Amino acid sequence: GWNLIGNPYPSALDWKKVEEDMSENIDLDHGIYLWNPMINQYATYINGIGTNGGSNRIAAFQGFFIRATGTDTLKLNNSHRTVDSILTTPFFRKKQLNRVNLKVVFDGKQDEVAVYTKPDATYEYDIKNDGYKMFSNDISNPQIFTVNADSIMYSVNALPEDPQEDVKV
């Protein structure tokens, strides 16, 4: 009863919403399974629990497996769609961005910074690749950011893929 299904929408699906619409006597298991080629394992999600990168979010056009134990039909509709981004809904593929996200959490408050590599990135600020650090007006919030040689503070910092020297971030 294994079936390979594809998310037909140009947006992420929220599997929790799909599960809510499944009737109690439907002959479909509630778990979903996606191949994660980065670790050569299946990612699984069921009942709020994910393994190997699995979550309730299925990226646009991402294929996934479900198991049927009868003849019921899985019905997807617009109400199952969700607004999402690649940061919270990975599209499982062989090549991922070379990215490091660092998050600092203190007393229930948090901040995050991302550093990634890209072929056309430079060490200077680039309007297509870098994001400035915008500071919270709450001084009790932790703050984390990177700084370049020109003292620009970044919340997202792109670096060249093939640096010719050691880079201090």
Coordinates of N, CA and C in Angstrom, one line a residue:
G1 N 0.8 -1.2 0.0 CA 0.0 0.0 0.0 C 0.8 1.3 0.0
W2 N 2.1 1.2 -0.4 CA 2.9 2.5 -0.4 C 2.6 3.3 -1.7
N3 N 2.4 4.6 -1.5 CA 2.0 5.5 -2.6 C 3.0 6.7 -2.6
L4 N 3.5 7.0 -3.8 CA 4.4 8.2 -3.9 C 3.5 9.3 -4.4
I5 N 3.4 10.3 -3.6 CA 2.5 11.5 -3.8 C 3.4 12.7 -4.0
G6 N 2.9 13.6 -4.8 CA 3.7 14.9 -4.9 C 2.8 16.0 -4.5
N7 N 3.4 17.0 -3.8 CA 2.7 18.2 -3.4 C 2.5 19.0 -4.7
P8 N 1.2 19.1 -5.1 CA 0.9 19.7 -6.4 C 0.9 21.2 -6.4
Y9 N 1.1 21.8 -5.3 CA 0.9 23.3 -5.2 C 2.3 24.0 -5.2
P10 N 2.3 25.3 -5.6 CA 3.5 26.1 -5.7 C 3.8 26.7 -4.3
S11 N 3.3 26.1 -3.3 CA 3.5 26.5 -1.9 C 3.6 25.2 -1.0
A12 N 4.1 25.4 0.2 CA 4.2 24.3 1.1 C 2.8 23.7 1.6
L13 N 2.8 22.4 1.8 CA 1.6 21.8 2.4 C 1.8 21.7 3.9
D14 N 0.8 21.9 4.7 CA 0.9 21.6 6.2 C 0.2 20.3 6.4
W15 N 1.0 19.3 6.7 CA 0.4 17.9 6.9 C -0.6 17.9 8.1
K16 N -0.4 18.7 9.1 CA -1.3 18.8 10.2 C -2.7 19.1 9.7
K17 N -2.8 20.1 8.7 CA -4.1 20.4 8.2 C -4.7 19.3 7.4
V18 N -3.9 18.6 6.6 CA -4.3 17.4 5.9 C -4.9 16.4 6.8
E19 N -4.2 16.1 7.9 CA -4.6 15.1 8.9 C -5.9 15.5 9.5
E20 N -6.1 16.8 9.8 CA -7.4 17.3 10.4 C -8.6 17.0 9.5
D21 N -8.4 17.0 8.2 CA -9.5 16.7 7.3 C -9.7 15.2 7.0
M22 N -8.8 14.4 7.4 CA -8.9 12.9 7.2 C -10.0 12.4 8.2
S23 N -10.9 11.6 7.7 CA -11.9 11.1 8.5 C -11.3 10.0 9.4
E24 N -12.0 9.7 10.5 CA -11.5 8.6 11.4 C -11.4 7.3 10.8
N25 N -12.2 6.9 9.8 CA -12.2 5.6 9.3 C -11.5 5.5 7.9
I26 N -10.7 6.6 7.6 CA -10.0 6.6 6.3 C -8.9 5.5 6.4
D27 N -8.7 4.9 5.3 CA -7.7 3.8 5.2 C -6.3 4.2 4.8
L28 N -5.9 5.4 5.3 CA -4.6 5.9 5.1 C -3.8 6.1 6.4
D29 N -2.6 5.6 6.5 CA -1.8 5.9 7.7 C -1.5 7.5 7.7
H30 N -1.4 8.0 8.9 CA -1.2 9.4 9.0 C 0.3 9.9 8.8
G31 N 1.2 8.9 8.8 CA 2.6 9.3 8.7 C 3.0 9.6 7.2
I32 N 4.0 10.5 7.1 CA 4.5 10.8 5.8 C 6.0 10.5 5.8
Y33 N 6.5 10.2 4.7 CA 7.9 9.8 4.5 C 8.5 10.4 3.3
L34 N 9.7 11.1 3.5 CA 10.4 11.8 2.4 C 11.8 11.3 2.4
W35 N 12.4 11.1 1.2 CA 13.8 10.7 1.1 C 14.6 11.9 1.3
N36 N 15.6 11.8 2.3 CA 16.5 12.9 2.5 C 17.9 12.5 2.0
P37 N 18.3 12.9 0.8 CA 19.5 12.4 0.2 C 20.8 12.9 0.9
M38 N 20.6 14.0 1.7 CA 21.8 14.5 2.4 C 22.3 13.5 3.4
I39 N 21.4 12.7 4.0 CA 21.9 11.7 5.0 C 21.5 10.3 4.6
N40 N 21.0 10.1 3.3 CA 20.7 8.8 2.8 C 19.7 8.1 3.8
Q41 N 18.7 8.7 4.2 CA 17.7 8.2 5.1 C 16.4 8.8 4.8
Y42 N 15.3 8.1 5.2 CA 14.0 8.6 5.1 C 13.7 9.6 6.3
A43 N 13.1 10.7 6.0 CA 12.6 11.6 7.0 C 11.2 11.2 7.2
T44 N 10.8 11.2 8.5 CA 9.4 10.7 8.9 C 8.7 11.8 9.7
Y45 N 7.4 11.9 9.5 CA 6.7 12.8 10.4 C 5.3 12.1 10.6
I46 N 4.9 12.1 11.9 CA 3.6 11.6 12.3 C 3.3 12.2 13.7
N47 N 2.1 12.7 13.9 CA 1.6 13.1 15.2 C 2.5 14.1 15.9
G48 N 3.0 15.1 15.2 CA 3.9 16.1 15.8 C 5.3 15.7 16.0
I49 N 5.7 14.5 15.6 CA 7.1 14.0 15.8 C 7.7 13.8 14.4
G50 N 8.9 14.4 14.3 CA 9.7 14.2 13.0 C 11.1 13.6 13.3
T51 N 11.5 12.8 12.4 CA 12.9 12.2 12.5 C 13.6 12.5 11.2
N52 N 14.9 12.6 11.2 CA 15.8 12.8 10.1 C 15.4 14.0 9.2
G53 N 15.0 15.1 9.9 CA 14.6 16.3 9.2 C 13.1 16.4 8.8
G54 N 12.4 15.4 9.2 CA 10.9 15.4 8.8 C 10.1 16.3 9.7
S55 N 9.1 17.0 9.0 CA 8.3 17.9 9.8 C 6.9 17.8 9.1
N56 N 5.9 18.6 9.6 CA 4.6 18.6 9.1 C 4.6 19.4 7.8
R57 N 5.6 20.1 7.4 CA 5.7 20.9 6.2 C 6.3 20.1 5.0
I58 N 5.6 20.2 3.9 CA 6.0 19.5 2.7 C 6.3 20.6 1.7
A59 N 7.5 20.7 1.2 CA 7.8 21.8 0.3 C 7.0 21.7 -1.0
A60 N 6.9 22.8 -1.7 CA 6.2 22.8 -3.0 C 6.9 21.8 -4.0
F61 N 6.0 21.0 -4.6 CA 6.4 20.0 -5.6 C 7.2 18.9 -5.0
Q62 N 7.4 18.8 -3.7 CA 8.2 17.7 -3.1 C 7.4 16.4 -3.1
G63 N 8.1 15.3 -3.4 CA 7.4 14.0 -3.4 C 7.5 13.4 -2.0
F64 N 6.5 12.6 -1.6 CA 6.5 12.0 -0.3 C 5.7 10.7 -0.4
F65 N 6.0 9.8 0.5 CA 5.3 8.5 0.5 C 4.2 8.5 1.6
I66 N 3.1 7.9 1.4 CA 2.1 7.6 2.4 C 1.7 6.1 2.2
R67 N 1.1 5.5 3.2 CA 0.8 4.1 3.1 C -0.8 4.0 3.2
A68 N -1.3 3.3 2.3 CA -2.8 3.0 2.3 C -3.0 1.6 2.7
T69 N -4.1 1.4 3.5 CA -4.4 0.0 3.9 C -5.8 -0.4 3.3
G70 N -6.3 0.5 2.5 CA -7.6 0.2 1.8 C -7.7 1.0 0.5
T71 N -8.9 1.4 0.2 CA -9.2 2.0 -1.1 C -9.5 3.5 -1.0
D72 N -9.4 4.1 0.2 CA -9.7 5.5 0.3 C -8.7 6.3 -0.5
T73 N -9.2 7.6 -0.8 CA -8.4 8.5 -1.6 C -7.9 9.7 -0.8
L74 N -6.7 10.1 -1.0 CA -6.1 11.2 -0.3 C -6.6 12.5 -1.1
K75 N -7.2 13.4 -0.4 CA -7.7 14.6 -1.1 C -7.0 15.8 -0.6
L76 N -6.3 16.5 -1.4 CA -5.6 17.8 -1.0 C -6.4 18.9 -1.6
N77 N -6.4 20.0 -0.8 CA -7.1 21.2 -1.3 C -6.4 22.5 -0.8
N78 N -6.8 23.6 -1.3 CA -6.2 24.9 -1.0 C -6.1 25.2 0.5
S79 N -7.0 24.7 1.3 CA -6.9 24.9 2.8 C -5.7 24.2 3.4
H80 N -5.1 23.3 2.8 CA -4.0 22.5 3.3 C -2.7 23.3 3.0
R81 N -2.7 24.3 2.2 CA -1.5 25.1 1.9 C -1.1 26.0 3.0
T82 N 0.2 26.3 3.0 CA 0.6 27.3 4.1 C 1.7 28.2 3.5
V83 N 1.8 29.4 4.0 CA 2.9 30.3 3.6 C 4.1 29.8 4.3
D84 N 5.2 29.7 3.6 CA 6.4 29.1 4.2 C 7.6 29.5 3.4
S85 N 8.7 29.2 3.9 CA 10.0 29.5 3.2 C 10.9 28.3 3.3
I86 N 12.0 28.4 2.5 CA 12.9 27.3 2.5 C 13.6 27.1 3.9
L87 N 13.6 28.2 4.7 CA 14.2 28.1 6.0 C 13.5 27.2 6.9
T88 N 12.1 27.1 6.8 CA 11.4 26.2 7.6 C 10.9 24.9 6.9
T89 N 10.8 24.9 5.6 CA 10.4 23.8 4.9 C 11.5 23.4 3.9
P90 N 12.4 22.5 4.2 CA 13.4 22.2 3.3 C 12.9 21.4 2.1
F91 N 13.4 21.6 0.9 CA 13.2 20.8 -0.2 C 14.3 19.8 -0.2
F92 N 14.1 18.6 0.0 CA 15.2 17.6 0.1 C 15.8 17.4 -1.3
R93 N 17.1 17.7 -1.4 CA 17.8 17.6 -2.6 C 19.3 17.3 -2.3
K94 N 20.0 16.9 -3.3 CA 21.5 16.6 -3.0 C 22.3 17.8 -2.6
K95 N 22.2 18.9 -3.2 CA 23.0 20.1 -2.9 C 22.2 21.1 -2.1
Q96 N 22.6 21.3 -0.9 CA 22.0 22.3 0.0 C 22.9 23.5 0.0
L97 N 22.4 24.6 0.5 CA 23.3 25.8 0.7 C 24.3 25.4 1.8
N98 N 25.5 25.9 1.6 CA 26.5 25.8 2.6 C 26.2 26.9 3.6
R99 N 25.5 26.6 4.7 CA 25.0 27.6 5.5 C 25.1 27.2 7.0
V100 N 25.4 28.1 7.8 CA 25.4 27.9 9.3 C 24.5 29.0 9.9
N101 N 23.6 28.5 10.7 CA 22.7 29.5 11.4 C 23.1 29.3 12.9
L102 N 23.3 30.4 13.5 CA 23.6 30.4 15.0 C 22.5 31.2 15.7
K103 N 22.0 30.6 16.7 CA 20.9 31.2 17.5 C 21.3 31.3 18.9
V104 N 21.1 32.5 19.5 CA 21.4 32.7 20.9 C 20.0 32.9 21.6
V105 N 19.8 32.2 22.7 CA 18.6 32.3 23.5 C 18.9 32.6 24.9
F106 N 18.2 33.6 25.5 CA 18.4 34.0 26.8 C 17.1 34.4 27.4
D107 N 16.7 33.8 28.5 CA 15.5 34.2 29.3 C 14.3 34.3 28.4
G108 N 14.2 33.3 27.5 CA 13.0 33.2 26.6 C 13.1 34.1 25.4
K109 N 14.1 34.9 25.2 CA 14.3 35.8 24.1 C 15.4 35.3 23.2
Q110 N 15.4 35.6 21.9 CA 16.4 35.0 21.0 C 16.7 35.9 19.9
D111 N 17.9 35.6 19.3 CA 18.3 36.3 18.1 C 19.1 35.2 17.2
E112 N 19.2 35.5 15.9 CA 19.8 34.5 15.1 C 20.6 35.2 14.0
V113 N 21.7 34.6 13.5 CA 22.5 35.0 12.4 C 22.8 33.9 11.5
A114 N 22.9 34.2 10.2 CA 23.2 33.1 9.2 C 24.4 33.6 8.4
V115 N 25.3 32.6 8.1 CA 26.5 32.8 7.2 C 26.4 31.7 6.2
Y116 N 26.5 32.0 4.9 CA 26.5 31.0 3.9 C 27.5 31.4 2.8
T117 N 27.8 30.4 2.0 CA 28.7 30.6 0.8 C 27.9 30.6 -0.5
K118 N 28.4 31.4 -1.4 CA 27.8 31.5 -2.7 C 28.9 31.9 -3.7
P119 N 28.9 31.4 -4.9 CA 29.9 31.6 -5.9 C 30.2 33.1 -6.2
D120 N 29.1 33.9 -6.3 CA 29.3 35.3 -6.7 C 29.3 36.2 -5.4
A121 N 29.4 35.7 -4.2 CA 29.5 36.5 -3.0 C 30.9 37.2 -2.9
T122 N 30.9 38.3 -2.2 CA 32.1 39.1 -2.0 C 32.3 39.2 -0.5
Y123 N 33.4 39.8 -0.1 CA 33.6 40.1 1.3 C 33.0 41.4 1.7
E124 N 32.6 42.2 0.8 CA 31.9 43.5 1.0 C 30.4 43.3 1.1
Y125 N 29.6 44.3 1.5 CA 28.2 44.2 1.5 C 27.7 44.1 0.1
D126 N 26.8 43.2 -0.2 CA 26.2 43.0 -1.5 C 24.7 43.0 -1.4
I127 N 24.0 43.8 -2.1 CA 22.6 44.0 -2.0 C 21.8 42.7 -2.4
K128 N 22.4 41.8 -3.2 CA 21.7 40.6 -3.6 C 21.9 39.5 -2.6
N129 N 22.9 39.5 -1.7 CA 23.3 38.4 -0.9 C 23.3 38.6 0.6
D130 N 23.5 39.8 1.0 CA 23.7 40.1 2.4 C 22.5 40.9 3.0
G131 N 22.3 40.7 4.3 CA 21.3 41.4 5.1 C 21.9 42.1 6.2
Y132 N 21.5 43.4 6.4 CA 22.0 44.2 7.5 C 21.4 43.7 8.8
K133 N 22.0 43.9 9.9 CA 21.5 43.6 11.2 C 20.6 44.7 11.7
M134 N 19.4 44.4 12.0 CA 18.4 45.4 12.5 C 18.3 45.0 14.0
F135 N 18.5 46.0 14.8 CA 18.5 45.7 16.3 C 17.2 45.9 16.9
S136 N 16.9 45.1 17.9 CA 15.6 45.2 18.6 C 15.7 46.5 19.5
N137 N 14.5 47.1 19.8 CA 14.5 48.2 20.7 C 14.4 47.8 22.2
D138 N 14.4 46.5 22.4 CA 14.4 45.9 23.7 C 15.8 45.5 24.1
I139 N 16.4 46.3 24.9 CA 17.8 46.1 25.2 C 18.1 44.8 26.0
S140 N 17.1 44.2 26.5 CA 17.3 42.9 27.2 C 17.3 41.7 26.3
N141 N 17.0 42.0 25.0 CA 17.1 40.9 24.0 C 18.6 40.6 23.7
P142 N 19.0 39.3 23.6 CA 20.3 39.0 23.1 C 20.5 39.4 21.7
Q143 N 21.7 39.7 21.3 CA 22.0 40.2 19.9 C 23.2 39.4 19.4
I144 N 23.0 38.9 18.2 CA 24.1 38.2 17.5 C 24.2 38.6 16.1
F145 N 25.4 38.8 15.6 CA 25.6 39.3 14.2 C 27.0 39.1 13.8
T146 N 27.3 39.2 12.5 CA 28.7 39.1 12.0 C 29.1 40.5 11.6
V147 N 30.4 40.8 11.5 CA 30.9 42.1 11.2 C 32.0 41.9 10.1
N148 N 32.0 42.7 9.1 CA 33.0 42.6 8.1 C 34.2 43.6 8.3
A149 N 35.2 43.6 7.5 CA 36.3 44.5 7.7 C 35.9 46.0 7.7
D150 N 34.8 46.3 7.0 CA 34.4 47.7 7.0 C 33.4 48.0 8.2
S151 N 33.3 47.1 9.1 CA 32.5 47.3 10.3 C 31.0 47.3 10.1
I152 N 30.6 46.7 9.0 CA 29.2 46.5 8.7 C 28.7 45.3 9.5
M153 N 27.5 45.4 10.1 CA 27.0 44.4 10.9 C 25.9 43.7 10.1
Y154 N 26.0 42.3 10.0 CA 25.1 41.5 9.2 C 24.2 40.6 10.1
S155 N 23.0 40.4 9.6 CA 22.2 39.3 10.2 C 22.3 38.1 9.2
V156 N 22.5 38.3 7.9 CA 22.8 37.3 6.9 C 24.0 37.7 6.2
N157 N 25.0 36.9 6.1 CA 26.3 37.2 5.6 C 26.7 36.1 4.6
A158 N 26.8 36.5 3.3 CA 27.3 35.6 2.2 C 28.8 35.8 2.0
L159 N 29.5 34.7 1.9 CA 30.9 34.7 1.7 C 31.2 33.9 0.4
P160 N 32.4 34.2 -0.3 CA 32.7 33.4 -1.5 C 32.9 31.9 -1.2
E161 N 32.6 31.1 -2.2 CA 32.7 29.6 -1.9 C 34.1 29.2 -1.8
D162 N 35.0 29.8 -2.6 CA 36.4 29.4 -2.6 C 37.3 30.5 -2.1
P163 N 37.3 30.7 -0.8 CA 38.2 31.8 -0.3 C 39.6 31.4 -0.5
Q164 N 40.4 32.5 -0.9 CA 41.8 32.3 -1.1 C 42.7 32.4 0.1
E165 N 42.0 32.7 1.2 CA 42.7 32.9 2.5 C 41.7 32.6 3.6
D166 N 42.2 32.4 4.8 CA 41.4 32.2 6.0 C 40.5 33.4 6.2
V167 N 39.2 33.1 6.5 CA 38.3 34.2 6.7 C 37.8 34.2 8.2
K168 N 37.9 35.3 8.8 CA 37.5 35.5 10.2 C 36.1 36.1 10.2
V169 N 35.1 35.4 10.8 CA 33.7 35.8 10.9 C 33.4 36.1 12.4

